[in-house]
PDB file of C-alpha atoms and ligand atoms in Angstrom:
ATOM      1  CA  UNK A  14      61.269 -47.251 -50.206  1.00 61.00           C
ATOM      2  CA  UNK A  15      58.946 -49.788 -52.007  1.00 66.00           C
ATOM      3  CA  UNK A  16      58.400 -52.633 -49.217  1.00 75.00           C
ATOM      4  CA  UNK A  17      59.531 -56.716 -50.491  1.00 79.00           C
ATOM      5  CA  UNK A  18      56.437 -58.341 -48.910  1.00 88.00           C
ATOM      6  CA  UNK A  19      52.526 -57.246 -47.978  1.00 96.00           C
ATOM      7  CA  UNK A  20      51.837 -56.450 -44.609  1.00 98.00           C
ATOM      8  CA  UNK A  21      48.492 -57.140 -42.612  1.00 98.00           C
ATOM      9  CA  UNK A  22      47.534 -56.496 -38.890  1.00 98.00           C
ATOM     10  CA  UNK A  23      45.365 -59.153 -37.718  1.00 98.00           C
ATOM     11  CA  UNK A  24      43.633 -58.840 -34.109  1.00 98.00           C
ATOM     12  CA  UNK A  25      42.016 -62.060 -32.161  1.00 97.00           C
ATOM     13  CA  UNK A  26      39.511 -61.119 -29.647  1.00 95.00           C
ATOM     14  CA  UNK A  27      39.274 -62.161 -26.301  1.00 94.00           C
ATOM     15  CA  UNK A  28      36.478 -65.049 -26.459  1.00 93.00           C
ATOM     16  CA  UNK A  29      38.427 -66.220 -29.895  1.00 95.00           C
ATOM     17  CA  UNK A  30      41.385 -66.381 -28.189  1.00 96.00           C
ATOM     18  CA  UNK A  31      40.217 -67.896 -24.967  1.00 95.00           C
ATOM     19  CA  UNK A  32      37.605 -70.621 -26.411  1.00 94.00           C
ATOM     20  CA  UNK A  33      39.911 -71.497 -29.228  1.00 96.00           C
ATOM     21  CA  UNK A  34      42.433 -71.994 -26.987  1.00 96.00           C
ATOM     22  CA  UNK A  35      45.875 -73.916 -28.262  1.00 97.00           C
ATOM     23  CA  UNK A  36      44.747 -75.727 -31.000  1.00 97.00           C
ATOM     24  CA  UNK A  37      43.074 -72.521 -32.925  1.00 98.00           C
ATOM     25  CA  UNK A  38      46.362 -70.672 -31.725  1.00 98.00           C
ATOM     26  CA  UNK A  39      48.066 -72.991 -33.516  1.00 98.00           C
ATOM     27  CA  UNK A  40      45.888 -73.668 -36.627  1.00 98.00           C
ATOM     28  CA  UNK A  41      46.324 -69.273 -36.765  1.00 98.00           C
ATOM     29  CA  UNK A  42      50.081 -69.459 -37.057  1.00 98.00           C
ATOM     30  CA  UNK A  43      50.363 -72.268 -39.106  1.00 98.00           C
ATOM     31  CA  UNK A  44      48.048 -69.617 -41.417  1.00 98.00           C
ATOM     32  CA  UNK A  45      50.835 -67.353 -40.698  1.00 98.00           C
ATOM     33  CA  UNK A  46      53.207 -69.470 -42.063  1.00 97.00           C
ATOM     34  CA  UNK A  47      51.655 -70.169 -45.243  1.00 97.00           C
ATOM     35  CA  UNK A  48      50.551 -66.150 -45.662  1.00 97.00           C
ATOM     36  CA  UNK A  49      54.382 -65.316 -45.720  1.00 96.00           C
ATOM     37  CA  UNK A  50      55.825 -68.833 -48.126  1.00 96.00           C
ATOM     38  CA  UNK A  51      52.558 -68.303 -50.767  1.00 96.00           C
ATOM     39  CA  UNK A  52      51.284 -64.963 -50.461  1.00 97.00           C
ATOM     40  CA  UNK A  53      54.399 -63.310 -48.993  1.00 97.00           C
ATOM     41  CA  UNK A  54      52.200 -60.874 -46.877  1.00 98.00           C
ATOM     42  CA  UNK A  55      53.727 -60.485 -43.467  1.00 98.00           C
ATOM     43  CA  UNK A  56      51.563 -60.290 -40.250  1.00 98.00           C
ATOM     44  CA  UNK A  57      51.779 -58.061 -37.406  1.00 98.00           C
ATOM     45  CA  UNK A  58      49.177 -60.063 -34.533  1.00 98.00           C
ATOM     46  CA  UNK A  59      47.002 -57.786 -32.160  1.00 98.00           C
ATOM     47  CA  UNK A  60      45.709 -59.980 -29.336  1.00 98.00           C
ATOM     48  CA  UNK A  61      43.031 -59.427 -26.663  1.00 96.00           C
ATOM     49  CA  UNK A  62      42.816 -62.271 -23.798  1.00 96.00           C
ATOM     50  CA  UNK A  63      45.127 -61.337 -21.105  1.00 96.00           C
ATOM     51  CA  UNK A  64      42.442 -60.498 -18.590  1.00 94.00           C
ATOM     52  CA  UNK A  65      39.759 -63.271 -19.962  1.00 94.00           C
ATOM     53  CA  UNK A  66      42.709 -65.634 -19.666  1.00 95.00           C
ATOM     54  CA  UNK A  67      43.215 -64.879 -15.831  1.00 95.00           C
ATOM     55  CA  UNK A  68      39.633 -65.061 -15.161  1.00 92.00           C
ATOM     56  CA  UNK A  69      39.343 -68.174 -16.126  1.00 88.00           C
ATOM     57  CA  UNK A  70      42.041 -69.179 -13.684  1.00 86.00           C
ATOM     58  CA  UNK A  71      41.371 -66.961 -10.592  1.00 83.00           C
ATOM     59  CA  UNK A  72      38.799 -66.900  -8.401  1.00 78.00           C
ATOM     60  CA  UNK A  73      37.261 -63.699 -10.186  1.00 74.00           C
ATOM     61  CA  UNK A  74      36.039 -66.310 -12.547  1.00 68.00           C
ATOM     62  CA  UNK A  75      32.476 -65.870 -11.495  1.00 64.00           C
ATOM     63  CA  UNK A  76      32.038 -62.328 -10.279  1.00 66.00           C
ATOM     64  CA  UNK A  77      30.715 -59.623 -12.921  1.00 69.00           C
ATOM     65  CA  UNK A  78      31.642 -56.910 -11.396  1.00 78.00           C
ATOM     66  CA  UNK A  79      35.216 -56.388 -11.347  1.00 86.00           C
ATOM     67  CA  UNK A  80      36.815 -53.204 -10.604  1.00 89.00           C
ATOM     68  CA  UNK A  81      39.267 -51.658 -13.160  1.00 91.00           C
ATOM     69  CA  UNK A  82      42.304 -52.084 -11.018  1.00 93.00           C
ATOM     70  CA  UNK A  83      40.774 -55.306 -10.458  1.00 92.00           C
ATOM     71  CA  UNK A  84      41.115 -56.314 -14.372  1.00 92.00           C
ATOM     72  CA  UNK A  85      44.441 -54.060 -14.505  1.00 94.00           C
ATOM     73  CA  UNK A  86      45.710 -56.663 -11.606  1.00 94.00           C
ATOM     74  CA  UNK A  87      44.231 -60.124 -14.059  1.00 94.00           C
ATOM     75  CA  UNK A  88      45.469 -58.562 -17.702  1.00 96.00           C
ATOM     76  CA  UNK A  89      49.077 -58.777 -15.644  1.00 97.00           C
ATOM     77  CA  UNK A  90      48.323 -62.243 -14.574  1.00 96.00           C
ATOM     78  CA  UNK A  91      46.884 -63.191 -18.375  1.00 97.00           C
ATOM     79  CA  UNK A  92      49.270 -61.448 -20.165  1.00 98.00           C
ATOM     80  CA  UNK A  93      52.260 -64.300 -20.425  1.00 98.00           C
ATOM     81  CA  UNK A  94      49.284 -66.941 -20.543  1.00 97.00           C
ATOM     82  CA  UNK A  95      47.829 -65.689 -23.690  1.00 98.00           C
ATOM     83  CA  UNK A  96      51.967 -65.371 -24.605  1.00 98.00           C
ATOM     84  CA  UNK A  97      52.571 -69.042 -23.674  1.00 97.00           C
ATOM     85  CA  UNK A  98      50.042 -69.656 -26.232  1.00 97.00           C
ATOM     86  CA  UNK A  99      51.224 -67.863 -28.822  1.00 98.00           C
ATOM     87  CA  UNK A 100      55.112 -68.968 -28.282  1.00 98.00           C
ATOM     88  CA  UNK A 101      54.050 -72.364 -28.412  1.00 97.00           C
ATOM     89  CA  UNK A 102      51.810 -72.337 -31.879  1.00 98.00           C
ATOM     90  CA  UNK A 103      54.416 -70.411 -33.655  1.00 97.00           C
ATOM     91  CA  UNK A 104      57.766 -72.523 -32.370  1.00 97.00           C
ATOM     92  CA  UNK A 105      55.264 -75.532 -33.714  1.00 95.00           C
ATOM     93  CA  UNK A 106      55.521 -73.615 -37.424  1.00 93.00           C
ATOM     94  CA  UNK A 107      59.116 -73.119 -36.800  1.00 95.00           C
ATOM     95  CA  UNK A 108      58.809 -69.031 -36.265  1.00 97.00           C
ATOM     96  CA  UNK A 109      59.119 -66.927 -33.254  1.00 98.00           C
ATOM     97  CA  UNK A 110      56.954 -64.189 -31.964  1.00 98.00           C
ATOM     98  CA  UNK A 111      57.905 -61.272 -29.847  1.00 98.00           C
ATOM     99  CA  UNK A 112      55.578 -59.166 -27.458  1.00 98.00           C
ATOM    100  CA  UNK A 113      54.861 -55.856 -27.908  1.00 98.00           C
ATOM    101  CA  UNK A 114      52.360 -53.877 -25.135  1.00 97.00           C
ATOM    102  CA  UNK A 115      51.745 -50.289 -26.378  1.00 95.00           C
ATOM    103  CA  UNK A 116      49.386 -47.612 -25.325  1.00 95.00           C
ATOM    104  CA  UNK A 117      47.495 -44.541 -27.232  1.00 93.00           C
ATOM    105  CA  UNK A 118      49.630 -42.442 -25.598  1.00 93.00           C
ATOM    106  CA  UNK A 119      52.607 -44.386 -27.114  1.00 95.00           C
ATOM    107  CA  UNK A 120      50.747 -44.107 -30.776  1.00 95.00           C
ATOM    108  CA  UNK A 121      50.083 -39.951 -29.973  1.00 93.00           C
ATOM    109  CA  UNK A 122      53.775 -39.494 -28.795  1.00 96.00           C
ATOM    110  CA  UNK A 123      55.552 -38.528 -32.285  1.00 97.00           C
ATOM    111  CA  UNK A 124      59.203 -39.929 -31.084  1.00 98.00           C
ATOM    112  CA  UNK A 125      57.385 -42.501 -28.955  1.00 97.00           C
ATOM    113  CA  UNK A 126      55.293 -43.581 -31.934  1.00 97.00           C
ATOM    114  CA  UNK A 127      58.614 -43.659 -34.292  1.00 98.00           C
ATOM    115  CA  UNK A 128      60.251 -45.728 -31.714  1.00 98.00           C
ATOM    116  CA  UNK A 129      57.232 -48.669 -31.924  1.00 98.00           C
ATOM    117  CA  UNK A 130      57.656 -48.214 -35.432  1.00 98.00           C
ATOM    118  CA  UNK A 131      61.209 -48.735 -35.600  1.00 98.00           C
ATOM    119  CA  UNK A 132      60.875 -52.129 -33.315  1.00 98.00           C
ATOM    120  CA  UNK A 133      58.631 -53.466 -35.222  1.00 98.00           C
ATOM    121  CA  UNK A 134      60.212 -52.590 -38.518  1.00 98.00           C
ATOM    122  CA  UNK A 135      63.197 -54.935 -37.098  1.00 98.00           C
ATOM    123  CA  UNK A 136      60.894 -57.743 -36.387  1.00 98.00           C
ATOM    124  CA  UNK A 137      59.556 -57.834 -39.067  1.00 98.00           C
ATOM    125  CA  UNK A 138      63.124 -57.954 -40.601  1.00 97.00           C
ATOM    126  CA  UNK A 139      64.235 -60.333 -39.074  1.00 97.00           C
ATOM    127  CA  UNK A 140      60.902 -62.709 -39.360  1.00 97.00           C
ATOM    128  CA  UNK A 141      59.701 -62.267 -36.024  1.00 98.00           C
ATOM    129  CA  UNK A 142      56.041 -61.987 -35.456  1.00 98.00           C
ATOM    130  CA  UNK A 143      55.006 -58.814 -33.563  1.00 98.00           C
ATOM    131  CA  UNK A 144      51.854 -60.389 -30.365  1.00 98.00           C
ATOM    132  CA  UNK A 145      50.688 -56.912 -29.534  1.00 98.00           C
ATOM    133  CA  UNK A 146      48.113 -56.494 -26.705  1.00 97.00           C
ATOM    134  CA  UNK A 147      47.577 -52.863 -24.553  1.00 96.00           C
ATOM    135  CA  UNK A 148      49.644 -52.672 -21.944  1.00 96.00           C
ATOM    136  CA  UNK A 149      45.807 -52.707 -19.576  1.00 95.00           C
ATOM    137  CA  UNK A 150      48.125 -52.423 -16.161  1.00 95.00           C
ATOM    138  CA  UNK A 151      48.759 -48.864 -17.608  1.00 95.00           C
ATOM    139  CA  UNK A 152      46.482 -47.767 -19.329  1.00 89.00           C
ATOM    140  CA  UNK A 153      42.627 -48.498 -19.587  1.00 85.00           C
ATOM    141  CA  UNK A 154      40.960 -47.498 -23.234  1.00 84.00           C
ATOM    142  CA  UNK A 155      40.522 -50.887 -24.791  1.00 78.00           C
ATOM    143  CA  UNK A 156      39.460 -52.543 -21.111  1.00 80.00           C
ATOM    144  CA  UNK A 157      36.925 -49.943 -21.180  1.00 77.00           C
ATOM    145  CA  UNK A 158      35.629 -50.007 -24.507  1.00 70.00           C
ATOM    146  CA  UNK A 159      37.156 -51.772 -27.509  1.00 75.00           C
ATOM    147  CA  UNK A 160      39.094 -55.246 -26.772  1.00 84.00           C
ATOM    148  CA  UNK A 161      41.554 -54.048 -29.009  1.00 94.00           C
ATOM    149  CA  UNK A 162      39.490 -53.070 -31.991  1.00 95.00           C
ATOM    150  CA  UNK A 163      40.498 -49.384 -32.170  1.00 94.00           C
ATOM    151  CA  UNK A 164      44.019 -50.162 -31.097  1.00 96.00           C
ATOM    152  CA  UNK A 165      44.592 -52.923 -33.914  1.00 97.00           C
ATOM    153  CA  UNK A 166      43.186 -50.058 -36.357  1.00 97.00           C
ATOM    154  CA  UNK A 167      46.102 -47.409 -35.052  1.00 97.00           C
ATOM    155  CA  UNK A 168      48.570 -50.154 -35.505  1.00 98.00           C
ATOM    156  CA  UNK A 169      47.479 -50.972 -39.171  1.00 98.00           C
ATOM    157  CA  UNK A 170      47.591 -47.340 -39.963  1.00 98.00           C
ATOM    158  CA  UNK A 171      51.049 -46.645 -38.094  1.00 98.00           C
ATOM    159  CA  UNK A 172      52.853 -49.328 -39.869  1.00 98.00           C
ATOM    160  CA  UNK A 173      51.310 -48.579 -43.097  1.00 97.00           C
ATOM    161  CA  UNK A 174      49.264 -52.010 -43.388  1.00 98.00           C
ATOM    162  CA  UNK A 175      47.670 -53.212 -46.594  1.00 98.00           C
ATOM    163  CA  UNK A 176      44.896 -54.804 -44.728  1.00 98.00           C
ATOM    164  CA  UNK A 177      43.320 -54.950 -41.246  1.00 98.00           C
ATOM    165  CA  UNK A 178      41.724 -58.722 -40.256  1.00 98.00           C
ATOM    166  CA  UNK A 179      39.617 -58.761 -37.385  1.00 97.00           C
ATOM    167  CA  UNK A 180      38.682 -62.473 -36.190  1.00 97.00           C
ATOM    168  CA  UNK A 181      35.601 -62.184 -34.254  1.00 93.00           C
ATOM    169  CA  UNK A 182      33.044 -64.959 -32.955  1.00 91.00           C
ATOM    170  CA  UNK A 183      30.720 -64.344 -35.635  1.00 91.00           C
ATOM    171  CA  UNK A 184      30.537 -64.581 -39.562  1.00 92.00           C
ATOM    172  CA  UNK A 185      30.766 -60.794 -39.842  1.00 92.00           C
ATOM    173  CA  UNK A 186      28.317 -58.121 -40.228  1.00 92.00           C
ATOM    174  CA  UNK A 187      24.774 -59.057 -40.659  1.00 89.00           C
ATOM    175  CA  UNK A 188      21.576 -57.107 -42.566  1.00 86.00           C
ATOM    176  CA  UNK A 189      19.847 -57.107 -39.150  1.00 82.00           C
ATOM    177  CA  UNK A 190      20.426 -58.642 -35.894  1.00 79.00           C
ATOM    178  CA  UNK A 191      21.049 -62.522 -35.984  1.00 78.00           C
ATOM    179  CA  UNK A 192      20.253 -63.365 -32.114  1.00 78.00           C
ATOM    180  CA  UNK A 193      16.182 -61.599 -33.525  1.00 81.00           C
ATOM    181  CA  UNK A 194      15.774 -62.148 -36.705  1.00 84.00           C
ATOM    182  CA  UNK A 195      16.546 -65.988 -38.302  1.00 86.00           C
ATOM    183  CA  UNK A 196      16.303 -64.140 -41.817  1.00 89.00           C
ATOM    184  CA  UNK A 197      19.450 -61.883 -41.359  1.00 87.00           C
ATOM    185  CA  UNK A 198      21.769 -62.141 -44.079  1.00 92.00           C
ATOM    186  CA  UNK A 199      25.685 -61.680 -43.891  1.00 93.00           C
ATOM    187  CA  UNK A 200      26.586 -58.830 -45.704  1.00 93.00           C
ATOM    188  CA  UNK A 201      29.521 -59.080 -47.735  1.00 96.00           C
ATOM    189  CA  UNK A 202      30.964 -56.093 -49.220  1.00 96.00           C
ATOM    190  CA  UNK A 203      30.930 -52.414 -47.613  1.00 95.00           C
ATOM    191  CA  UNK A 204      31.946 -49.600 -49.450  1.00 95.00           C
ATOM    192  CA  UNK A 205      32.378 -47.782 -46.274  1.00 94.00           C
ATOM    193  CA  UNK A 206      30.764 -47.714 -42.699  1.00 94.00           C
ATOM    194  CA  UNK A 207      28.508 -44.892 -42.269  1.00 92.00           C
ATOM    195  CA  UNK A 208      27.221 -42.881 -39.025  1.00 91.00           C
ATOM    196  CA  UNK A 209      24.204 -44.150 -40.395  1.00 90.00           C
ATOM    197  CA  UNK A 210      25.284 -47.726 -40.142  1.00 89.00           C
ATOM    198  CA  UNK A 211      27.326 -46.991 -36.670  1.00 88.00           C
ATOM    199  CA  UNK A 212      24.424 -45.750 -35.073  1.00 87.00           C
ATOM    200  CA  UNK A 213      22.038 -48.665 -36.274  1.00 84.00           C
ATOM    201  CA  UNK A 214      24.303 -51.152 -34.606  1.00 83.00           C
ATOM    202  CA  UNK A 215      24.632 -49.611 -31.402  1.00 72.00           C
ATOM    203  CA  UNK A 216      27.252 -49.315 -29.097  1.00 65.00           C
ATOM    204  CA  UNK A 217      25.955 -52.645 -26.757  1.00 59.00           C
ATOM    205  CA  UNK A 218      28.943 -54.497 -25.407  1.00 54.00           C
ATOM    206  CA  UNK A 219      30.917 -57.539 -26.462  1.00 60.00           C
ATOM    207  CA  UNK A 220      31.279 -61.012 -25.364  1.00 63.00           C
ATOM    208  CA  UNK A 221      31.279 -61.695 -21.569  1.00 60.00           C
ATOM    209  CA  UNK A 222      34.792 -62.160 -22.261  1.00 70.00           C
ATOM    210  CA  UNK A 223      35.389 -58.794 -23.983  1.00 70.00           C
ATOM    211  CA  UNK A 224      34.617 -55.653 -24.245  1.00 69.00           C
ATOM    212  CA  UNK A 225      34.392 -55.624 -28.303  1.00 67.00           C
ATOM    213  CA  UNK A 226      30.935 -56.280 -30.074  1.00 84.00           C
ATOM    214  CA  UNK A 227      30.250 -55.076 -33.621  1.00 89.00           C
ATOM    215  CA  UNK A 228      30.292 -51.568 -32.829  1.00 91.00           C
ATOM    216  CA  UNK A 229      34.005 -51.400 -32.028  1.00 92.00           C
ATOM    217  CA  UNK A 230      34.456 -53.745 -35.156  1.00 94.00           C
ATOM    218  CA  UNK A 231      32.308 -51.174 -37.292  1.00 95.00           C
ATOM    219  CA  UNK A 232      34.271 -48.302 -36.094  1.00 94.00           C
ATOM    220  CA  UNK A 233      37.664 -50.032 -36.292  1.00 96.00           C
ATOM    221  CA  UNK A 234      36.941 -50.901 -40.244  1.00 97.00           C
ATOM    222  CA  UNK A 235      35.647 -47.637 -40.566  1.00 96.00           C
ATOM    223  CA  UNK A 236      39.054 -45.825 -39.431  1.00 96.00           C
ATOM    224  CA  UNK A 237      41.163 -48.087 -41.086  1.00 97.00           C
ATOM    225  CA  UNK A 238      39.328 -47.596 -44.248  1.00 97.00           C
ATOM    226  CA  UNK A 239      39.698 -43.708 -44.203  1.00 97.00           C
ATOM    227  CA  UNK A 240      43.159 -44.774 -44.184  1.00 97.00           C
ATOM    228  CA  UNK A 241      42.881 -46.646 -47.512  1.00 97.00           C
ATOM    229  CA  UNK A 242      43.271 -50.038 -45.769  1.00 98.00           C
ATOM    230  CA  UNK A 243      40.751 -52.475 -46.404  1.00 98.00           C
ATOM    231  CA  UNK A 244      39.303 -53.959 -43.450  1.00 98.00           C
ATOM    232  CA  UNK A 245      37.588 -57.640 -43.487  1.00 98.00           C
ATOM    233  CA  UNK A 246      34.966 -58.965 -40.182  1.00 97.00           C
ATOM    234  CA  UNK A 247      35.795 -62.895 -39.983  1.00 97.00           C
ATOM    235  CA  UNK A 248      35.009 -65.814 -38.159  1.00 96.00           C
ATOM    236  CA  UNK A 249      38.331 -66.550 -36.260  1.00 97.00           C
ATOM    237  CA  UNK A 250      37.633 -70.275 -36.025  1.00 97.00           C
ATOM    238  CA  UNK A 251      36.893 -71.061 -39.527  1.00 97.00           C
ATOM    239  CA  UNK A 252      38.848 -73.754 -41.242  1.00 97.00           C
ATOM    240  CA  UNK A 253      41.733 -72.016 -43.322  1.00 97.00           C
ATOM    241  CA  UNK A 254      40.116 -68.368 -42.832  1.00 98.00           C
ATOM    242  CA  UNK A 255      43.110 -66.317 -43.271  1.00 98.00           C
ATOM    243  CA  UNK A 256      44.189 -68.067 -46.334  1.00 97.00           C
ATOM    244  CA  UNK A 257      40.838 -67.719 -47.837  1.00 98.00           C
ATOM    245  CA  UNK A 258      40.972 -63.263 -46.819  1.00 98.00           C
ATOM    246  CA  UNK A 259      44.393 -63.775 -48.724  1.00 98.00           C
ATOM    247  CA  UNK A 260      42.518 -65.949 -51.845  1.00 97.00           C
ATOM    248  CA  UNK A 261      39.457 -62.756 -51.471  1.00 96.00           C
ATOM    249  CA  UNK A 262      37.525 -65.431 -51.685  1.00 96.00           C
ATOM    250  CA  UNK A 263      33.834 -64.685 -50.190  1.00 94.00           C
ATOM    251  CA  UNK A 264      33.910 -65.191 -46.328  1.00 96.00           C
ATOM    252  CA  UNK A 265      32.684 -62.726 -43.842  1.00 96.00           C
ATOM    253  CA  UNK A 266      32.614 -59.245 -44.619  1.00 96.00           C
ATOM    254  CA  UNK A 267      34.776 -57.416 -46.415  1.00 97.00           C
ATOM    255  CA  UNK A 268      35.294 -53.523 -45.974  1.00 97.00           C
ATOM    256  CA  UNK A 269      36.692 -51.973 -49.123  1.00 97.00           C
ATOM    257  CA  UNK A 270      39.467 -48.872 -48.829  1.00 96.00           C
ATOM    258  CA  UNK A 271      38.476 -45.565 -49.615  1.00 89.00           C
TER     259      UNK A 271
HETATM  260  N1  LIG B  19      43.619 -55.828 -23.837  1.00 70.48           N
HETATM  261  C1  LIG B  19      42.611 -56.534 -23.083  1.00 70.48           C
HETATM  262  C2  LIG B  19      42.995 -57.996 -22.912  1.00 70.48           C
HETATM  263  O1  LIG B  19      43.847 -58.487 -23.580  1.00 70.48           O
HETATM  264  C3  LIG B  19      41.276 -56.255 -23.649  1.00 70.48           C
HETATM  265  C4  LIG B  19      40.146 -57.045 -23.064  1.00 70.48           C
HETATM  266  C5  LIG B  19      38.791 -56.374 -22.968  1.00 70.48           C
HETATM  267  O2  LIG B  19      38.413 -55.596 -23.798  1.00 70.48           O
HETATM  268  O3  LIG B  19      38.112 -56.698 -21.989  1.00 70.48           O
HETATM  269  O4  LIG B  19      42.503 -58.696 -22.058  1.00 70.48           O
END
């Protein structure tokens, strides 16, 4: 059955989530809003920040080395903080939000996977917007390595997404590294990502706040793309930036679908 609206999976990393804090929560779903009334693309959310979120209020907040119980324990703590956040910016655009914490054993397991499907179907339905985050006090992949890059890319290929929107803490993908070289240009379009281009970047981690970095991003893009969804790299914090993916205007990169 041909779908009414367009949908999109967009996924907020941890250091967007937690530095934006409540005003950039709510500047996102006031985005939201507007995707839906002029665009009429619907948006299933994929948020990082539940264990960032705890840190920050915990005395963990300045040791490094946390165990992974230990950040099992804070994503349980963070988990309705980064939800407070989102329940609050969304009853501010007049929507509601429900959460959703899945696992990639829940996206392997066929009647599992059909279940999630099925919820979020209904959501959508009934104009609810899906906040999905791992369940981390389960299950570790994305603590270990991702910050819900990979996940977000699952989702958008589960639920048949048109495009996948990862807001990051930089402009996107660069010609060479931007913290070494002051002459590194933002690249715009990608055809695809290569292992050529996967193994350039490197797999070095994320913020301090997540376990993401461009690597995950790369690789994320890169699945969805196989998928034939096109994946864009944006700056979570600029003015209007989802509007602007929806306008294709020029802004961050853009990974086309193969
Ligand atoms: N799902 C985790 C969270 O929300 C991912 C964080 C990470 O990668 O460290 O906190």
């Amino acid at each position: 059955m041909k779908r009414k609206r367009r949908r999109w999976v967009i996924k907020a990393g941890s250091n967007m989530v937690c530095s934006g804090g409540p005003l950039l929560a709510r500047a996102w779903m006031q985005q939201l809003a507007r995707l839906k009334d002029q665009h009429g693309i619907e948006v299933i959310w994929v948020t990082s920040g539940a264990i960032a979120s705890a840190t920050e209020r915990t005395k963990f907040k300045n040791s490094k080395r946390r165990t992974l119980s230990e950040k099992q324990a804070l994503s349980a703590i963070g988990q309705p903080l980064v939800m407070d956040l989102y329940n609050l910016a969304l009853q501010t655009s007049g929507m509601l939000g429900a959460q959703v914490l899945l696992t990639y054993d829940d996206l392997a397991n066929k009647q599992r996977r059909a279940n999630f499907a099925n919820t979020l179907e209904q959501l959508l339905k009934w104009d609810v917007t899906p906040i999905l985050n791992e369940n981390d006090a389960v299950a570790t992949e994305e603590i270990k390595f991702g910050d819900n890059d990979s996940l977000s890319a699952k989702v958008a290929g589960v639920m048949r997404a048109e495009r996948l929107v990862i807001l990051t803490d930089v402009e996107g993908l660069c010609d060479s590294d931007p913290r070494k070289n002051k002459n590194a240009r933002l690249v715009h379009t990608l055809d695809r990502i290569s292992k050529k281009l996967l193994a350039q970047t490197g797999t070095s981690a994320g913020s301090s706040r997540g376990t993401g970095g461009m690597y995950s991003k790369l690789s994320a893009a890169g699945e969805a793309s196989r998928n034939g969804i096109e994946a864009w790299l944006v700056k979570g914090d600029l003015p209007d930036v989802l509007t602007r993916v929806a306008g294709n205007e020029t802004v961050g990169t853009r990974i086309r679908a193969r």
